[in-house]
mmCIF file of C-alpha atoms and ligand atoms in Angstrom:
data_model
loop_
_atom_site.group_PDB
_atom_site.id
_atom_site.type_symbol
_atom_site.label_atom_id
_atom_site.label_comp_id
_atom_site.label_asym_id
_atom_site.label_seq_id
_atom_site.Cartn_x
_atom_site.Cartn_y
_atom_site.Cartn_z
ATOM 1 C CA UNK A 940 25.840 9.994 -93.597
ATOM 2 C CA UNK A 941 26.307 10.943 -89.889
ATOM 3 C CA UNK A 942 29.334 13.442 -88.935
ATOM 4 C CA UNK A 943 31.731 11.313 -86.875
ATOM 5 C CA UNK A 944 32.409 14.655 -84.692
ATOM 6 C CA UNK A 945 28.808 15.314 -83.936
ATOM 7 C CA UNK A 946 27.526 15.321 -80.499
ATOM 8 C CA UNK A 947 27.385 11.887 -78.826
ATOM 9 C CA UNK A 948 24.119 9.770 -78.603
ATOM 10 C CA UNK A 949 22.024 11.259 -75.806
ATOM 11 C CA UNK A 950 21.212 8.887 -73.022
ATOM 12 C CA UNK A 951 18.115 7.643 -71.184
ATOM 13 C CA UNK A 952 18.195 8.725 -67.901
ATOM 14 C CA UNK A 953 16.645 7.106 -64.651
ATOM 15 C CA UNK A 954 15.757 9.452 -62.074
ATOM 16 C CA UNK A 955 15.050 7.790 -58.641
ATOM 17 C CA UNK A 956 13.162 10.450 -56.618
ATOM 18 C CA UNK A 957 12.490 10.113 -52.834
ATOM 19 C CA UNK A 958 8.810 10.711 -52.574
ATOM 20 C CA UNK A 959 7.169 11.419 -49.286
ATOM 21 C CA UNK A 960 4.304 13.813 -48.169
ATOM 22 C CA UNK A 961 4.084 14.311 -44.460
ATOM 23 C CA UNK A 962 0.632 15.745 -44.735
ATOM 24 C CA UNK A 963 -0.791 12.611 -45.862
ATOM 25 C CA UNK A 964 -1.109 10.219 -43.060
ATOM 26 C CA UNK A 965 -0.901 7.173 -45.422
ATOM 27 C CA UNK A 966 2.215 8.399 -47.173
ATOM 28 C CA UNK A 967 5.273 6.246 -46.953
ATOM 29 C CA UNK A 968 8.737 7.335 -47.819
ATOM 30 C CA UNK A 969 9.899 5.558 -51.152
ATOM 31 C CA UNK A 970 11.807 6.000 -54.223
ATOM 32 C CA UNK A 971 9.983 6.323 -57.423
ATOM 33 C CA UNK A 972 11.667 5.845 -60.622
ATOM 34 C CA UNK A 973 11.480 8.029 -63.782
ATOM 35 C CA UNK A 974 12.973 7.841 -67.368
ATOM 36 C CA UNK A 975 13.503 10.332 -69.739
ATOM 37 C CA UNK A 976 15.616 10.928 -72.671
ATOM 38 C CA UNK A 977 18.323 13.613 -72.107
ATOM 39 C CA UNK A 978 18.459 16.400 -73.972
ATOM 40 C CA UNK A 979 21.819 18.548 -74.918
ATOM 41 C CA UNK A 980 22.318 21.172 -72.221
ATOM 42 C CA UNK A 981 20.015 19.530 -69.599
ATOM 43 C CA UNK A 982 19.640 20.401 -66.128
ATOM 44 C CA UNK A 983 17.785 19.066 -63.391
ATOM 45 C CA UNK A 984 15.787 21.746 -63.579
ATOM 46 C CA UNK A 985 14.785 21.161 -67.145
ATOM 47 C CA UNK A 986 14.632 17.233 -66.555
ATOM 48 C CA UNK A 987 12.158 17.740 -63.385
ATOM 49 C CA UNK A 988 9.926 20.063 -65.284
ATOM 50 C CA UNK A 989 9.826 17.582 -68.018
ATOM 51 C CA UNK A 990 8.936 14.742 -65.600
ATOM 52 C CA UNK A 991 6.217 16.896 -63.876
ATOM 53 C CA UNK A 992 4.719 17.831 -67.183
ATOM 54 C CA UNK A 993 4.882 14.596 -68.893
ATOM 55 C CA UNK A 994 4.826 11.780 -66.434
ATOM 56 C CA UNK A 995 3.700 12.922 -62.993
ATOM 57 C CA UNK A 996 2.010 16.118 -62.256
ATOM 58 C CA UNK A 997 2.120 15.203 -58.225
ATOM 59 C CA UNK A 998 5.795 15.645 -57.916
ATOM 60 C CA UNK A 999 6.936 18.505 -55.564
ATOM 61 C CA UNK A 1000 9.938 20.522 -56.029
ATOM 62 C CA UNK A 1001 11.160 24.083 -55.518
ATOM 63 C CA UNK A 1002 12.514 26.583 -58.371
ATOM 64 C CA UNK A 1003 12.166 30.186 -58.891
ATOM 65 C CA UNK A 1004 15.268 32.006 -60.500
ATOM 66 C CA UNK A 1005 16.768 28.840 -62.702
ATOM 67 C CA UNK A 1006 19.940 30.777 -62.313
ATOM 68 C CA UNK A 1007 21.532 29.936 -58.918
ATOM 69 C CA UNK A 1008 20.243 32.880 -57.351
ATOM 70 C CA UNK A 1009 17.331 32.379 -55.269
ATOM 71 C CA UNK A 1010 18.657 29.158 -53.493
ATOM 72 C CA UNK A 1011 15.393 27.508 -53.770
ATOM 73 C CA UNK A 1012 16.520 24.445 -55.423
ATOM 74 C CA UNK A 1013 18.879 22.772 -53.290
ATOM 75 C CA UNK A 1014 18.609 18.766 -53.288
ATOM 76 C CA UNK A 1015 20.737 16.204 -52.277
ATOM 77 C CA UNK A 1016 21.992 14.762 -55.850
ATOM 78 C CA UNK A 1017 23.434 11.608 -56.026
ATOM 79 C CA UNK A 1018 24.293 12.011 -52.423
ATOM 80 C CA UNK A 1019 25.598 15.429 -52.631
ATOM 81 C CA UNK A 1020 23.681 18.515 -51.744
ATOM 82 C CA UNK A 1021 23.890 21.246 -54.899
ATOM 83 C CA UNK A 1022 21.419 23.362 -56.731
ATOM 84 C CA UNK A 1023 19.318 21.291 -59.144
ATOM 85 C CA UNK A 1024 19.034 24.527 -61.683
ATOM 86 C CA UNK A 1025 23.184 24.685 -61.931
ATOM 87 C CA UNK A 1026 23.545 20.726 -62.396
ATOM 88 C CA UNK A 1027 23.924 19.345 -65.830
ATOM 89 C CA UNK A 1028 22.602 15.907 -66.359
ATOM 90 C CA UNK A 1029 25.738 15.477 -68.894
ATOM 91 C CA UNK A 1030 27.851 15.658 -65.572
ATOM 92 C CA UNK A 1031 26.132 12.684 -63.916
ATOM 93 C CA UNK A 1032 25.806 9.132 -64.448
ATOM 94 C CA UNK A 1033 22.480 7.753 -65.780
ATOM 95 C CA UNK A 1034 20.903 6.684 -62.829
ATOM 96 C CA UNK A 1035 20.429 9.943 -60.849
ATOM 97 C CA UNK A 1036 19.116 9.772 -57.298
ATOM 98 C CA UNK A 1037 17.303 12.684 -55.737
ATOM 99 C CA UNK A 1038 16.352 13.219 -52.314
ATOM 100 C CA UNK A 1039 15.133 16.475 -50.113
ATOM 101 C CA UNK A 1040 17.770 18.487 -48.507
ATOM 102 C CA UNK A 1041 18.018 16.953 -44.574
ATOM 103 C CA UNK A 1042 18.243 19.168 -41.637
ATOM 104 C CA UNK A 1043 15.069 21.232 -42.916
ATOM 105 C CA UNK A 1044 11.370 20.682 -42.387
ATOM 106 C CA UNK A 1045 10.121 18.437 -45.374
ATOM 107 C CA UNK A 1046 7.097 19.941 -47.124
ATOM 108 C CA UNK A 1047 6.845 17.156 -49.792
ATOM 109 C CA UNK A 1048 9.401 15.207 -51.972
ATOM 110 C CA UNK A 1049 12.179 17.365 -53.031
ATOM 111 C CA UNK A 1050 10.703 20.704 -51.333
ATOM 112 C CA UNK A 1051 12.177 21.723 -47.949
ATOM 113 C CA UNK A 1052 11.300 24.591 -46.005
ATOM 114 C CA UNK A 1053 14.917 26.268 -46.013
ATOM 115 C CA UNK A 1054 13.049 29.614 -45.686
ATOM 116 C CA UNK A 1055 11.582 28.940 -42.152
ATOM 117 C CA UNK A 1056 15.378 27.569 -40.916
ATOM 118 C CA UNK A 1057 16.949 30.852 -42.546
ATOM 119 C CA UNK A 1058 14.724 33.400 -40.982
ATOM 120 C CA UNK A 1059 14.869 31.676 -37.376
ATOM 121 C CA UNK A 1060 18.889 31.657 -37.771
ATOM 122 C CA UNK A 1061 18.445 35.097 -38.840
ATOM 123 C CA UNK A 1062 16.488 36.117 -36.122
ATOM 124 C CA UNK A 1063 18.699 34.383 -33.494
ATOM 125 C CA UNK A 1064 22.062 36.095 -35.118
ATOM 126 C CA UNK A 1065 20.309 39.510 -35.875
ATOM 127 C CA UNK A 1066 21.874 39.462 -39.351
ATOM 128 C CA UNK A 1067 21.552 42.916 -40.071
ATOM 129 C CA UNK A 1068 23.598 46.011 -39.679
ATOM 130 C CA UNK A 1069 23.074 47.488 -36.301
ATOM 131 C CA UNK A 1070 23.595 51.363 -36.189
ATOM 132 C CA UNK A 1071 24.033 53.103 -32.797
ATOM 133 C CA UNK A 1072 20.918 53.503 -30.999
ATOM 134 C CA UNK A 1073 19.325 56.832 -31.266
ATOM 135 C CA UNK A 1074 22.177 58.109 -33.557
ATOM 136 C CA UNK A 1075 20.331 60.848 -35.458
ATOM 137 C CA UNK A 1076 22.925 61.243 -37.825
ATOM 138 C CA UNK A 1077 21.839 58.602 -40.643
ATOM 139 C CA UNK A 1078 24.707 59.881 -43.016
ATOM 140 C CA UNK A 1079 26.916 57.788 -41.071
ATOM 141 C CA UNK A 1080 25.469 54.875 -43.079
ATOM 142 C CA UNK A 1081 26.708 56.506 -46.168
ATOM 143 C CA UNK A 1082 30.498 56.853 -45.117
ATOM 144 C CA UNK A 1083 32.968 55.583 -47.362
ATOM 145 C CA UNK A 1084 34.224 52.279 -46.961
ATOM 146 C CA UNK A 1085 37.705 51.208 -47.891
ATOM 147 C CA UNK A 1086 37.067 49.361 -51.322
ATOM 148 C CA UNK A 1087 39.261 46.108 -50.467
ATOM 149 C CA UNK A 1088 37.028 45.858 -47.164
ATOM 150 C CA UNK A 1089 34.025 46.368 -49.297
ATOM 151 C CA UNK A 1090 35.007 43.587 -51.624
ATOM 152 C CA UNK A 1091 35.345 41.219 -48.694
ATOM 153 C CA UNK A 1092 31.939 41.917 -47.538
ATOM 154 C CA UNK A 1093 30.389 41.661 -51.150
ATOM 155 C CA UNK A 1094 32.167 38.198 -51.323
ATOM 156 C CA UNK A 1095 30.372 36.991 -48.388
ATOM 157 C CA UNK A 1096 27.252 38.687 -49.405
ATOM 158 C CA UNK A 1097 26.937 36.137 -52.185
ATOM 159 C CA UNK A 1098 25.329 33.829 -50.060
ATOM 160 C CA UNK A 1099 21.880 32.506 -51.644
ATOM 161 C CA UNK A 1100 20.628 30.743 -48.392
ATOM 162 C CA UNK A 1101 20.302 27.421 -50.504
ATOM 163 C CA UNK A 1102 20.969 25.347 -47.314
ATOM 164 C CA UNK A 1103 23.350 23.107 -48.939
ATOM 165 C CA UNK A 1104 26.194 23.615 -46.475
ATOM 166 C CA UNK A 1105 23.958 22.743 -43.775
ATOM 167 C CA UNK A 1106 22.799 19.724 -45.481
ATOM 168 C CA UNK A 1107 26.417 18.696 -45.690
ATOM 169 C CA UNK A 1108 27.349 19.305 -42.091
ATOM 170 C CA UNK A 1109 27.506 16.546 -39.641
ATOM 171 C CA UNK A 1110 27.240 19.063 -36.522
ATOM 172 C CA UNK A 1111 23.877 20.493 -37.950
ATOM 173 C CA UNK A 1112 22.528 16.863 -38.131
ATOM 174 C CA UNK A 1113 23.298 16.253 -34.631
ATOM 175 C CA UNK A 1114 22.688 19.724 -32.982
ATOM 176 C CA UNK A 1115 19.140 21.126 -33.907
ATOM 177 C CA UNK A 1116 20.047 24.601 -33.105
ATOM 178 C CA UNK A 1117 23.770 24.845 -34.637
ATOM 179 C CA UNK A 1118 23.596 28.023 -36.825
ATOM 180 C CA UNK A 1119 25.829 26.280 -39.800
ATOM 181 C CA UNK A 1120 28.610 27.652 -41.983
ATOM 182 C CA UNK A 1121 25.684 29.764 -43.467
ATOM 183 C CA UNK A 1122 25.094 31.592 -40.027
ATOM 184 C CA UNK A 1123 28.636 31.814 -39.116
ATOM 185 C CA UNK A 1124 29.570 33.442 -42.359
ATOM 186 C CA UNK A 1125 26.886 35.877 -41.754
ATOM 187 C CA UNK A 1126 28.632 36.686 -38.244
ATOM 188 C CA UNK A 1127 31.688 36.946 -39.928
ATOM 189 C CA UNK A 1128 30.332 39.381 -42.781
ATOM 190 C CA UNK A 1129 28.683 41.466 -40.085
ATOM 191 C CA UNK A 1130 31.689 41.654 -37.735
ATOM 192 C CA UNK A 1131 33.973 42.973 -40.535
ATOM 193 C CA UNK A 1132 31.083 45.810 -41.547
ATOM 194 C CA UNK A 1133 32.353 49.357 -39.968
ATOM 195 C CA UNK A 1134 28.604 50.334 -40.045
ATOM 196 C CA UNK A 1135 27.887 47.586 -37.632
ATOM 197 C CA UNK A 1136 28.390 49.008 -34.076
ATOM 198 C CA UNK A 1137 28.179 45.364 -32.500
ATOM 199 C CA UNK A 1138 31.334 44.807 -30.310
ATOM 200 C CA UNK A 1139 33.154 41.445 -30.221
ATOM 201 C CA UNK A 1140 31.535 40.846 -26.998
ATOM 202 C CA UNK A 1141 28.356 41.036 -28.736
ATOM 203 C CA UNK A 1142 28.997 38.482 -31.345
ATOM 204 C CA UNK A 1143 30.504 36.452 -28.548
ATOM 205 C CA UNK A 1144 27.249 36.124 -27.127
ATOM 206 C CA UNK A 1145 25.589 35.315 -30.314
ATOM 207 C CA UNK A 1146 28.310 32.425 -31.715
ATOM 208 C CA UNK A 1147 30.808 31.848 -29.322
ATOM 209 C CA UNK A 1148 29.181 28.714 -27.994
ATOM 210 C CA UNK A 1149 28.507 25.290 -29.048
ATOM 211 C CA UNK A 1150 25.568 26.175 -31.483
ATOM 212 C CA UNK A 1151 28.024 28.738 -32.847
ATOM 213 C CA UNK A 1152 31.651 28.500 -33.888
ATOM 214 C CA UNK A 1153 32.805 26.186 -31.186
ATOM 215 C CA UNK A 1154 30.227 23.407 -32.225
ATOM 216 C CA UNK A 1155 31.735 23.350 -35.603
ATOM 217 C CA UNK A 1156 33.944 20.208 -35.836
ATOM 218 C CA UNK A 1157 35.825 21.124 -39.210
ATOM 219 C CA UNK A 1158 34.251 18.776 -41.181
ATOM 220 C CA UNK A 1159 34.506 20.773 -44.386
ATOM 221 C CA UNK A 1160 31.743 19.295 -46.039
ATOM 222 C CA UNK A 1161 30.088 22.918 -46.004
ATOM 223 C CA UNK A 1162 32.709 24.351 -48.253
ATOM 224 C CA UNK A 1163 32.909 21.189 -50.594
ATOM 225 C CA UNK A 1164 29.250 21.731 -51.438
ATOM 226 C CA UNK A 1165 28.674 25.611 -51.185
ATOM 227 C CA UNK A 1166 27.243 26.579 -55.049
ATOM 228 C CA UNK A 1167 28.606 30.094 -54.414
ATOM 229 C CA UNK A 1168 32.085 28.748 -53.697
ATOM 230 C CA UNK A 1169 32.227 30.914 -50.602
ATOM 231 C CA UNK A 1170 35.567 30.578 -48.377
ATOM 232 C CA UNK A 1171 33.375 29.199 -45.513
ATOM 233 C CA UNK A 1172 36.523 27.541 -43.693
ATOM 234 C CA UNK A 1173 38.389 30.876 -43.920
ATOM 235 C CA UNK A 1174 35.558 32.642 -42.413
ATOM 236 C CA UNK A 1175 35.098 29.890 -39.572
ATOM 237 C CA UNK A 1176 38.763 29.915 -38.621
ATOM 238 C CA UNK A 1177 38.799 33.854 -38.428
ATOM 239 C CA UNK A 1178 35.686 33.923 -36.349
ATOM 240 C CA UNK A 1179 37.151 30.971 -34.163
ATOM 241 C CA UNK A 1180 40.282 32.898 -33.660
ATOM 242 C CA UNK A 1181 38.042 36.091 -32.903
ATOM 243 C CA UNK A 1182 35.925 34.426 -30.353
ATOM 244 C CA UNK A 1183 38.640 32.592 -28.607
ATOM 245 C CA UNK A 1184 40.279 35.861 -27.875
ATOM 246 C CA UNK A 1185 36.965 37.581 -26.896
ATOM 247 C CA UNK A 1186 36.305 34.634 -24.540
ATOM 248 C CA UNK A 1187 39.676 34.734 -23.021
ATOM 249 C CA UNK A 1188 39.706 38.582 -22.733
HETATM 250 FE FE1 LIG B 1480 24.268 27.768 -49.705
HETATM 251 FE FE2 LIG B 1480 26.898 28.301 -49.628
HETATM 252 FE FE3 LIG B 1480 25.242 30.098 -48.517
HETATM 253 FE FE4 LIG B 1480 25.537 27.719 -47.382
HETATM 254 S S1 LIG B 1480 27.096 29.596 -47.594
HETATM 255 S S2 LIG B 1480 23.478 28.728 -47.539
HETATM 256 S S3 LIG B 1480 25.873 26.640 -49.241
HETATM 257 S S4 LIG B 1480 25.477 29.712 -50.656
HETATM 258 FE FE1 LIG B 1481 29.804 21.939 -40.374
HETATM 259 FE FE2 LIG B 1481 31.278 23.163 -41.960
HETATM 260 FE FE3 LIG B 1481 31.950 23.182 -39.414
HETATM 261 S S1 LIG B 1481 30.456 21.146 -42.286
HETATM 262 S S2 LIG B 1481 31.266 21.164 -38.712
HETATM 263 S S3 LIG B 1481 30.137 23.968 -40.834
HETATM 264 S S4 LIG B 1481 33.413 23.076 -41.097
HETATM 265 FE FE1 LIG B 1482 16.928 29.761 -57.954
HETATM 266 FE FE2 LIG B 1482 17.932 27.159 -58.538
HETATM 267 S S1 LIG B 1482 16.137 28.011 -59.117
HETATM 268 S S2 LIG B 1482 18.925 28.703 -57.107
#
C-alpha cells in the first residue's frame, strides 16, 4: 500500500522552447514543444540536458557552473528572466515557455552572447580599480579598508553578469547603449572603493548621461529579477544623487 504522505505524483512537463539559428538563412523563429517526466528536485538545467540527450541534440543553451555563479544560463522563463540552473521545475506550472534573453546577440535558441555585451559595457565604463597613474608605491593597494565598507563593496561584487537585469529593463530595450543596472551597479561599486582614484567628475563623464543613470526610468524590473538579490535600486538612487550633485557643481 502506498504511503499517504509520500511525495506527490510527478508531472509530465511540456517545454515550449523558442528555436532559431540566425546563422542559418532558412531558420524561422518558432516554438518547439518537448515533453518529459518531471523528477524530484529537477532544475531547468537538468530538464534541458535531458531534452538534449534524449530528444533533440540540436537544442542550443549555455551552462557552465550549474550553481548560480557563472551567470551563463540566463533565459526568459515563462516571461521572466532568470537563471535556469537555479530554477526548480516544481516552482513552475507544467507548461514552461523558454526564450533567449532579449537585448543580447542571439547565438542560437536559448544561447545569447552576454559576454560580448558585458565586455563592451566594462570597457566603456572602465570597470576596474584605477590607482594613481605612475604611483610607484604599490603597497597603497594593500592599505586597510574599513570592514563595513569592504562588506558594501563585496555585496556589489556578487554580480555574476548574467544579464537578467538588462533583459528585464525597458530602457535597455529602447536604448542600445544604456549601461543597464549591471553597469550602474559597477560604477556605484568603484565609486565607493578608496583604492580607485577616479573623482566624481570622472564617474559623471561615464554615467551622468542618458545612457547612464539619467536614462534609468526607475522601472524596477532589474531588482525584481536579479538572481543575486543585489540592491540595485539603492545603488541607482545613490548614483543619481551623486551625479546630480556633481552635474550641478
Ligand atoms: Fe545578473 Fe543581478 Fe548582475 Fe544584473 S546585477 S547582471 S541581474 S547578477
Ligand atoms: Fe531599467 Fe532598473 Fe532603471 S529596470 S529603467 S535600470 S530601475
Ligand atoms: Fe552558471 Fe547557471 S550554469 S549560473
